[in-house]
Coordinates of C-alpha atoms and ligand atoms in Angstrom, one line a residue:
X1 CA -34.5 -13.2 28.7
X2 CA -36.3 -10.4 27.1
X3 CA -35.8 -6.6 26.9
X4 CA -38.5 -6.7 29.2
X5 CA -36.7 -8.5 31.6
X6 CA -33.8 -5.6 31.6
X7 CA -36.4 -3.5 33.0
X8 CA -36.0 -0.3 30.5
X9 CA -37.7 2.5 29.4
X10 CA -41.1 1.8 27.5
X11 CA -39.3 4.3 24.9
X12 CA -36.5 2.8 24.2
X13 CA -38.5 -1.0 24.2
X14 CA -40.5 0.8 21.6
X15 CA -37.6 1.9 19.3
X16 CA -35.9 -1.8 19.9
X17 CA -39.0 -3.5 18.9
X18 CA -39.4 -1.1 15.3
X19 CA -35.9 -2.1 14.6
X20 CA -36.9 -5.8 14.8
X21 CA -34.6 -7.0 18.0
X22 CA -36.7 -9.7 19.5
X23 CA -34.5 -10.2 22.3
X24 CA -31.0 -9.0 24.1
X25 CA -27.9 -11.0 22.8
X26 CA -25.5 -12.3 25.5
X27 CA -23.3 -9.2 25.6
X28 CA -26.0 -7.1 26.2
X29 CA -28.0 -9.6 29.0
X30 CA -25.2 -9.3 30.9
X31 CA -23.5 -5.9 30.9
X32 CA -27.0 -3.8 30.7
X33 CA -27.7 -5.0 34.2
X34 CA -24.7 -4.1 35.5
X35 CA -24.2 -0.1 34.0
X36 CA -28.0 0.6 35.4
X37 CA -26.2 -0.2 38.8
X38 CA -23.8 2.2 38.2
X39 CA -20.8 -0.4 38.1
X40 CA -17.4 0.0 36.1
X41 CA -17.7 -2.3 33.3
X42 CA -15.1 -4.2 31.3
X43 CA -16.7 -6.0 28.0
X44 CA -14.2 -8.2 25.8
X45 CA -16.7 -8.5 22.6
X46 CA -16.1 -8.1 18.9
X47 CA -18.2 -6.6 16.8
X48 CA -21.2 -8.2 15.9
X49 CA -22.6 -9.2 18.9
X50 CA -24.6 -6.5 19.5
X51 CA -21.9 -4.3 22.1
X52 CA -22.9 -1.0 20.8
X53 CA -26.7 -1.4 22.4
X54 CA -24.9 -3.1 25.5
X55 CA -23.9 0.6 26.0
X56 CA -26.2 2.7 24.0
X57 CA -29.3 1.3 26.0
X58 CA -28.8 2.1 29.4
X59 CA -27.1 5.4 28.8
X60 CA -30.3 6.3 27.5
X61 CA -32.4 4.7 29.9
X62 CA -29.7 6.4 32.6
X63 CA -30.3 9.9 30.8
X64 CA -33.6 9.7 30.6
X65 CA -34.2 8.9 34.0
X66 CA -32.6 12.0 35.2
X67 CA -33.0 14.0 32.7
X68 CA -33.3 17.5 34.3
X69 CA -36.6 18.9 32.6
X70 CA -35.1 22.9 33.1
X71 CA -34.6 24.6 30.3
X72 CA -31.1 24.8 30.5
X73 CA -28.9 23.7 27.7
X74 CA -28.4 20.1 26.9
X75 CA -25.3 19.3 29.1
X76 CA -23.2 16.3 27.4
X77 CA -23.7 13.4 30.0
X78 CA -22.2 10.4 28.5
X79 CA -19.5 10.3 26.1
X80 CA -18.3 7.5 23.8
X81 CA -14.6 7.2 22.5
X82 CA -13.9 5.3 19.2
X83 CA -11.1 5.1 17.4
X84 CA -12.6 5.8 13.7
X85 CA -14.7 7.9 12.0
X86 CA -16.1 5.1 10.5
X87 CA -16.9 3.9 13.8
X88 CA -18.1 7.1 15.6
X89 CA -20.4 7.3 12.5
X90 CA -21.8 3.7 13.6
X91 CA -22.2 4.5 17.0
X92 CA -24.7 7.8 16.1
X93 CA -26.4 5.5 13.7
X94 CA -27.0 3.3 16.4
X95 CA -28.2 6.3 18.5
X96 CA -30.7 7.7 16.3
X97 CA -32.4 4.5 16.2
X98 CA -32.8 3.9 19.8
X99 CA -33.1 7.7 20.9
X100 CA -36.0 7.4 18.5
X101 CA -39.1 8.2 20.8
X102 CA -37.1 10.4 23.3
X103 CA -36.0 13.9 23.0
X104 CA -32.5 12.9 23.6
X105 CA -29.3 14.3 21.3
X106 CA -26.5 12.7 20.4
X107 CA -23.7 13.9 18.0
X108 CA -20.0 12.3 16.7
X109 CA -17.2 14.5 16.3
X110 CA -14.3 13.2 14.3
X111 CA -11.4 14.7 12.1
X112 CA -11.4 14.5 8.4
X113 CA -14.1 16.9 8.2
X114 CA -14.6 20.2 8.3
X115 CA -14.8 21.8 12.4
X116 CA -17.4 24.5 12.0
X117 CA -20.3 22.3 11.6
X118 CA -19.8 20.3 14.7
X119 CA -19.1 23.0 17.0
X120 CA -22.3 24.6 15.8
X121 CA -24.1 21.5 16.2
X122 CA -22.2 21.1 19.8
X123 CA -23.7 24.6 20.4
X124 CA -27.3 23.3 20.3
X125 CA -26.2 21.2 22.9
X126 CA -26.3 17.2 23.4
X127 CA -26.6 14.7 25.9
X128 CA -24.3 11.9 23.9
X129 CA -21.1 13.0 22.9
X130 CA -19.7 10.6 20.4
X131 CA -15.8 11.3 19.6
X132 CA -12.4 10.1 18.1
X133 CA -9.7 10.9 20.6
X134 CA -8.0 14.0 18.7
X135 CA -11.0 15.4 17.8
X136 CA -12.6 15.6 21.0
X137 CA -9.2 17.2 22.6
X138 CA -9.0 19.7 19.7
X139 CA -12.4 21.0 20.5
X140 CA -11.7 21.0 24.3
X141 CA -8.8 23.0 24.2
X142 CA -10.9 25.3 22.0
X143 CA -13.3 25.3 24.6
X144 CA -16.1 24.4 22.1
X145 CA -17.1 21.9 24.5
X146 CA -17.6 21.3 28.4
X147 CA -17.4 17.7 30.0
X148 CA -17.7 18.3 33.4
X149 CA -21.2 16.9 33.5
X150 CA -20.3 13.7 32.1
X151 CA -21.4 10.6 34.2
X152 CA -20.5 7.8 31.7
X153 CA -16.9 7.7 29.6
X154 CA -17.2 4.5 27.2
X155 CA -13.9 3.5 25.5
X156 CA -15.3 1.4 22.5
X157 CA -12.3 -0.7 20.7
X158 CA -9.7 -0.1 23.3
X159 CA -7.8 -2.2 21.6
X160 CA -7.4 -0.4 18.3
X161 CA -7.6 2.6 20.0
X162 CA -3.9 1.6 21.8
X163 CA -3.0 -0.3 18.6
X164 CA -3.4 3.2 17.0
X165 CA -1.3 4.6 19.4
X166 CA -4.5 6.7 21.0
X167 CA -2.7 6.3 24.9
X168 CA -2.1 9.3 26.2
X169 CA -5.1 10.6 24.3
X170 CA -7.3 8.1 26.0
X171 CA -5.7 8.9 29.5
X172 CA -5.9 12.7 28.8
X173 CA -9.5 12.2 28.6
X174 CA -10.0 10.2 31.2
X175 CA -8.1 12.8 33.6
X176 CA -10.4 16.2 31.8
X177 CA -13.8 14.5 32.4
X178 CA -15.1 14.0 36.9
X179 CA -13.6 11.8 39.0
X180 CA -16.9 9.8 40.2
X181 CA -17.7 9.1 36.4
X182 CA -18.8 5.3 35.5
X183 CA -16.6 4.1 32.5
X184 CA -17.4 1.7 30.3
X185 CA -14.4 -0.3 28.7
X186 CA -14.9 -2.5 25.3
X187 CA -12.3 -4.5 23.5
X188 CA -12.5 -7.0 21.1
X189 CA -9.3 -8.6 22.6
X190 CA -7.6 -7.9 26.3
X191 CA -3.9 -7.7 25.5
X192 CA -2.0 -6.8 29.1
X193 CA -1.4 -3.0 27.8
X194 CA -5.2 -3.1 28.0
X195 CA -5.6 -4.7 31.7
X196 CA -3.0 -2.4 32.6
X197 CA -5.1 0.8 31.2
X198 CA -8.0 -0.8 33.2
X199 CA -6.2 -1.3 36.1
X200 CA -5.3 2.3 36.0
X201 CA -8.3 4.0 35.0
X202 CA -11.3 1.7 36.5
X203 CA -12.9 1.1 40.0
X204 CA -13.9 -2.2 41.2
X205 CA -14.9 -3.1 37.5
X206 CA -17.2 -6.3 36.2
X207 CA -15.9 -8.0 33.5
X208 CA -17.7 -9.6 30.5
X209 CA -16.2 -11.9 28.4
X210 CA -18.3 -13.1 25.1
X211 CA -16.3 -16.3 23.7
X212 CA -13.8 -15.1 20.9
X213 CA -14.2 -18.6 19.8
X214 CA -14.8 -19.3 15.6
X215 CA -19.0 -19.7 15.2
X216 CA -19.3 -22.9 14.0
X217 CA -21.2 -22.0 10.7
X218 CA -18.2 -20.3 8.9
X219 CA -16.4 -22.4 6.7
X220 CA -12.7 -22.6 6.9
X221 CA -10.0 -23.1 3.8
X222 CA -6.4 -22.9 3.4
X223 CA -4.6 -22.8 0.2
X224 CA -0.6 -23.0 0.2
X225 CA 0.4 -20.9 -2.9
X226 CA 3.5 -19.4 -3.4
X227 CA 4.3 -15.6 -3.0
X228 CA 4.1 -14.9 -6.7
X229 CA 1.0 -16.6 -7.6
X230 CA -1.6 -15.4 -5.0
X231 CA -3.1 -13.1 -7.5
X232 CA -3.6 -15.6 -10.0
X233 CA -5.2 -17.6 -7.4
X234 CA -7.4 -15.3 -6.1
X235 CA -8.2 -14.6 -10.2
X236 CA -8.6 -18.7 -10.2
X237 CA -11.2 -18.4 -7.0
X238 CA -13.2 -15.3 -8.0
X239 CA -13.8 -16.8 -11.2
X240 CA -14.6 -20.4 -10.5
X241 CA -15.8 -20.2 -6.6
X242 CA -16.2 -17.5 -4.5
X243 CA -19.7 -15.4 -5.3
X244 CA -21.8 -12.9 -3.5
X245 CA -20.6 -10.4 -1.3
X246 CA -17.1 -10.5 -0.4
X247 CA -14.4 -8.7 1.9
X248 CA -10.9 -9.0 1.0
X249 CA -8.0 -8.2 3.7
X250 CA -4.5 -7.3 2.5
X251 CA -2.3 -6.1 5.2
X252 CA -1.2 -3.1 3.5
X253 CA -2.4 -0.1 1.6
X254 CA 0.0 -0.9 -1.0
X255 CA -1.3 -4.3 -1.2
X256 CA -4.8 -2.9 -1.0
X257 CA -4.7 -0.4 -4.0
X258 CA -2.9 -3.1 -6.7
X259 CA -5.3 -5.8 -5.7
X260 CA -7.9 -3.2 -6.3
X261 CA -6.1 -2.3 -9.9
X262 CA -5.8 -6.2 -11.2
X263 CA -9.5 -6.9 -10.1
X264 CA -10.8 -3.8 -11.6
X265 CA -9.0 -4.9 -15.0
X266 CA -10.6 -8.4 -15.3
X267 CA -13.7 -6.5 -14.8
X268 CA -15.0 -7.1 -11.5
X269 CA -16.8 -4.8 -9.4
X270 CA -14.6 -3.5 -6.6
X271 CA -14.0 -1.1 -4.5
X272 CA -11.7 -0.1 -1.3
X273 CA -10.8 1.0 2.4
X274 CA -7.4 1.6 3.6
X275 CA -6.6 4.5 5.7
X276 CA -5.1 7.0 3.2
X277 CA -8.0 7.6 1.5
X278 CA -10.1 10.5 2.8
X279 CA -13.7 10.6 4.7
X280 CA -16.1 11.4 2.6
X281 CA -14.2 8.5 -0.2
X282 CA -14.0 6.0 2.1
X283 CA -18.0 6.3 3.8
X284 CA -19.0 6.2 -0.6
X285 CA -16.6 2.9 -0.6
X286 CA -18.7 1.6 2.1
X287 CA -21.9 2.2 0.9
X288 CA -21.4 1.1 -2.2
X289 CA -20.5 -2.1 -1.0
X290 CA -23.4 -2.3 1.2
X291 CA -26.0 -0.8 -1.3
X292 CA -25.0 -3.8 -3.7
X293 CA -23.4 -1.7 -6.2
X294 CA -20.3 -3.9 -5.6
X295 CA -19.8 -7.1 -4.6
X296 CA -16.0 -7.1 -3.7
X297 CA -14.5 -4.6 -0.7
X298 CA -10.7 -5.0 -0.5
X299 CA -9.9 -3.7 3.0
X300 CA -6.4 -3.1 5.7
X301 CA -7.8 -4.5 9.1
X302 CA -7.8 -0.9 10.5
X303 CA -9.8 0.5 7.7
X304 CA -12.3 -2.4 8.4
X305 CA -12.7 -3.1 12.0
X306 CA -15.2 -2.4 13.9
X307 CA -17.5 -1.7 10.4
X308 CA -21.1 -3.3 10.5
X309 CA -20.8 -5.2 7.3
X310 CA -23.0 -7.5 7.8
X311 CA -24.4 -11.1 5.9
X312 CA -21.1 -11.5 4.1
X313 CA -20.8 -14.8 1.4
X314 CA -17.0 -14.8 1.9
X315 CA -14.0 -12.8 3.7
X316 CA -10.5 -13.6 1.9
X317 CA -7.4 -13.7 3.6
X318 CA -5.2 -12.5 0.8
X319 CA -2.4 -11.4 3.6
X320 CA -2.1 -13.5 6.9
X321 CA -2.4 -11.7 9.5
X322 CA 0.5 -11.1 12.0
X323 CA -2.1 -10.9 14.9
X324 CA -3.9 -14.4 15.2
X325 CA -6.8 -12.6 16.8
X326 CA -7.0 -10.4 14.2
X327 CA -8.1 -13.8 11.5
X328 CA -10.9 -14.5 14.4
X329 CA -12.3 -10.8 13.9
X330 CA -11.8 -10.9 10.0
X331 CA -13.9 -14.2 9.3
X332 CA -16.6 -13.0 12.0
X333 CA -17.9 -11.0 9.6
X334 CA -19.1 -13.8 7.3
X335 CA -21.9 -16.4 8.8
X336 CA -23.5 -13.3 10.9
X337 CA -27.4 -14.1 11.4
X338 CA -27.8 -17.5 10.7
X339 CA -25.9 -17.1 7.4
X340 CA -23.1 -19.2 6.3
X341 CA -19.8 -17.9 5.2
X342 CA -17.0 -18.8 3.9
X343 CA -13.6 -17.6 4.5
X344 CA -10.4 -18.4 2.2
X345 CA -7.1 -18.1 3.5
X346 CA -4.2 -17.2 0.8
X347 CA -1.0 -18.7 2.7
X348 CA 2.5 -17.9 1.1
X349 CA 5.4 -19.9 2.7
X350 CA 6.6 -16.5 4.6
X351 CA 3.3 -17.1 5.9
X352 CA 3.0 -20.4 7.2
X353 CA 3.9 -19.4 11.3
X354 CA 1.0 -17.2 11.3
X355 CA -1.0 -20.0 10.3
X356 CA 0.0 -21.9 12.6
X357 CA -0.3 -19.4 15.4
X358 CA -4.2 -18.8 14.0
X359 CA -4.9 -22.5 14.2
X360 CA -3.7 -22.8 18.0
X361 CA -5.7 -20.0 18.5
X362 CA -8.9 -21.4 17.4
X363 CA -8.0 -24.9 18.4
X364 CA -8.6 -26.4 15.1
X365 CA -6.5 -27.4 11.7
X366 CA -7.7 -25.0 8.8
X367 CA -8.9 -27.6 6.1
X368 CA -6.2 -27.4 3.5
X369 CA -7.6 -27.3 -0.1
X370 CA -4.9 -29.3 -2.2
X371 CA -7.1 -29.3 -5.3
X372 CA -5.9 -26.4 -7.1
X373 CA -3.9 -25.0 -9.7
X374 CA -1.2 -23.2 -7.9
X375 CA -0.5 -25.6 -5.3
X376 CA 3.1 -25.0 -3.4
X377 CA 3.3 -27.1 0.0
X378 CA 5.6 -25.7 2.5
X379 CA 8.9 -27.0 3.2
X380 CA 9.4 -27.8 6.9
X381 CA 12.2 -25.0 7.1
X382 CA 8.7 -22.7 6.5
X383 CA 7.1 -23.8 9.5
X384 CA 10.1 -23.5 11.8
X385 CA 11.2 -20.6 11.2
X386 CA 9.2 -18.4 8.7
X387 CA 9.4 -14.9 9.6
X388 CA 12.5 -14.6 11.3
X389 CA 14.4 -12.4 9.0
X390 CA 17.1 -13.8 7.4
X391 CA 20.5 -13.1 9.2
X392 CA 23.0 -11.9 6.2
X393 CA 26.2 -14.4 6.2
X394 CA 28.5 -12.0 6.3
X395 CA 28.6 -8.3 7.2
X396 CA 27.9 -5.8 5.0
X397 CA 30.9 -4.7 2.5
X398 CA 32.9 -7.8 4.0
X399 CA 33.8 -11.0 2.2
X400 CA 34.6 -14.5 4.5
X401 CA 37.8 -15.4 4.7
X402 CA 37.2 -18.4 2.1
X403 CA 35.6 -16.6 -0.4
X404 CA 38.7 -14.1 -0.1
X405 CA 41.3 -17.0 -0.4
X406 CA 38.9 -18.1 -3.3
X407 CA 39.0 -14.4 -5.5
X408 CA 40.7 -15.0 -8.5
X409 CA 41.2 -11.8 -9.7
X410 CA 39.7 -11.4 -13.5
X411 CA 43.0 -8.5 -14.4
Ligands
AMP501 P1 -22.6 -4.4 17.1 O1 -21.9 -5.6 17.7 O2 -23.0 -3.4 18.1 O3 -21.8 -3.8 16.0 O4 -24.0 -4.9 16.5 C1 -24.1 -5.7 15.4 C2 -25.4 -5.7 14.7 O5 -26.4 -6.4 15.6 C3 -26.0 -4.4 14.5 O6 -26.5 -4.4 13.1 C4 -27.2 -4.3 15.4 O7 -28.3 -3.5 14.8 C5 -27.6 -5.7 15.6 N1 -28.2 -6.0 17.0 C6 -27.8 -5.5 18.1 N2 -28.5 -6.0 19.2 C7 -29.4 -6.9 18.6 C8 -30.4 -7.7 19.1 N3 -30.7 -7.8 20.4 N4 -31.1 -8.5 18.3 C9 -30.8 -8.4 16.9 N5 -29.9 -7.7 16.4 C10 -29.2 -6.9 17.2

């Protein structure tokens, strides 16, 4: 199939073709078609397979094809949720490209930043309103912004969005924009608080599904390694194996910053993304990783999903993560485009039922590397029952019975 095929506007082919997109990816072949017939669309995609344009592309072509030529103000006509700034950011970039050759305006909103220059710029009005959810509800209840012309609502990352307890939020919004509206739902996974959301908010809806399935060209170790000595090995792998550009996931912020710290002392180049850290020193983080000017980014999945970080040499799981989907979106990011990536998973016994859990999920054993330094197996009592916590023998401020008749006194 070709863009050509999708039947769209010689405008936006002409923008597609300058940014070098030879033809639609499978997300997009199948969900274009059905938002130009007006359908309710569910779409269970990560990022990377081209999603954004699945929507960006026939809103345009939808805006554009109604696009009332008075000279009223620009009334907002589609609008896009995301959970991140980071994201809403991607989503305009996305939009300049496309919007390119049409007189269309879009515009993200999104805390962090200051409020004055988005409401002026929602003053000059816009046809594509890209928001976070408390933003967007902020400005409403201001009244800096009207959405009762919008045809399209698009909840990008639905699952994050709930993940970050966005809910009511998301259902506020839904309620404050017309009833007849299209919506557009996107998730990189469909946990049943999301079918339940869609059951609630969408009519008759088609749903997409592009395989969540490993790509075949990413490269899959596992290294067993006791609690204590991750950070040696991880000093052992960046020194003797793992080169290029590389994304490190920790599952804290805590974790984050003293990874960031020990790196930064044996003198590599690093730098970070965790959700403490503010707006404008989170996008430099970012594009300093992707300008080159470092090769390592050390990263909480929240910081990082949804990011277009794109051609990575090698994603490290320092932390498993609790989610097993989550591991599927985190090594995604290497092997993109025909590249082959590696990704490097850091298992501590604590760790070992996550492991587990990730490899039913993707159907395969991880290849276990044996042939390191730091090398601890796990016992079976590890892969029983790993994260239960442990159950204190006695209670708190009580001694057994035995260990009472035991006491010898020491007076
Ligand atoms: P997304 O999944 O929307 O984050 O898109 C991932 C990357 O794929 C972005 O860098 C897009 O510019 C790129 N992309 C989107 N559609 C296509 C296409 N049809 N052909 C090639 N690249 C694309």
């Amino acid at each position: 199939m070709t863009f050509n095929d999708l039947s769209l506007h010689k405008n936006i082919l002409r923008a597609i073709e300058e940014v070098g997109y030879n033809q639609p990816t499978e997300i997009q072949e199948k969900v274009i078609p059905f938002i130009l017939q007006e359908k309710d669309v569910i779409g269970v995609a990560q990022t990377g397979t081209g999603k954004t344009a699945s929507f960006a592309l026939p809103i345009i072509q939808k805006i554009l094809k109604n696009q009332h030529a008075s000279k009223r103000k620009k009334q907002i006509r589609a609008l896009i949720i995301t959970p991140t700034r980071e994201l809403a950011e991607q989503i305009q970039q996305a939009f300049i490209t496309y919007v390119k050759y049409t007189n269309i305006r879009s515009i993200a909103i999104y805390g962090g930043t200051a409020m004055e220059p988005q409401i002026d710029q929602l003053k000059k009005g816009v046809e594509v309103l890209i928001a976070t959810p408390g933003r967007l509800l902020d400005l409403y209840k201001r009244e800096e912004l009207r959405l009762d012309n919008v045809e399209i609502l698009v909840l990008d990352e639905a699952d994050l969005m709930l993940d970050m307890g966005f809910i009511d939020d998301v259902k506020k919004i839904v309620k404050i924009t017309p009833e007849n509206k299209q919506i557009l739902l996107f998730s990189a996974t469909m946990p049943k608080r999301i079918m339940t959301l869609s059951n609630e908010i969408l009519h008759e809806p088609e749903k997409v599904e592009i395989s969540q399935k490993t790509p075949k060209i990413i490269e899959q170790k596992l290294y067993y390694v006791s609690k204590r000595k991750k950070m040696e090995l991880a000093l052992h792998l960046l020194r003797n194996e793992i080169k290029g550009s590389i994304l490190i996931f920790r599952r804290t912020k805590f974790g984050v910053d003293k990874l960031e710290a020990t790196l930064k002392k044996n003198g590599y180049k690093v730098t970070s993304l965790h959700g403490d850290k503010s707006q404008t020193v989170r996008q430099n983080a970012l594009n300093s990783f992707k300008n080159n000017d470092v090769n390592i980014l050390i990263a909480t999945d929240v910081a990082s999903r949804g990011i277009d970080i794109n051609g990575l040499d090698a994603v490290v799981n320092f932390d498993q993560p609790n989610i097993p989907e989550t591991y599927i979106h985190r090594i995604g990011r290497t092997g993109r485009a025909g590249k082959t990536g590696v990704a490097y998973s850091l298992c501590s016994p604590d760790e070992v039922a996550y492991i587990k859990r990730i490899q039913k999920l993707i159907e395969q054993p991880i290849q276990e590397i044996k042939d390191h330094p730091y090398i601890q197996r796990p016992k079976n009592k590890d892969i029983e029952r790993p994260q239960e916590p442990k159950k204190k023998k006695y209670k708190k401020g009580r001694k057994s019975a035995a260990s009472k008749k035991k006491k010898k006194r020491w007076y």
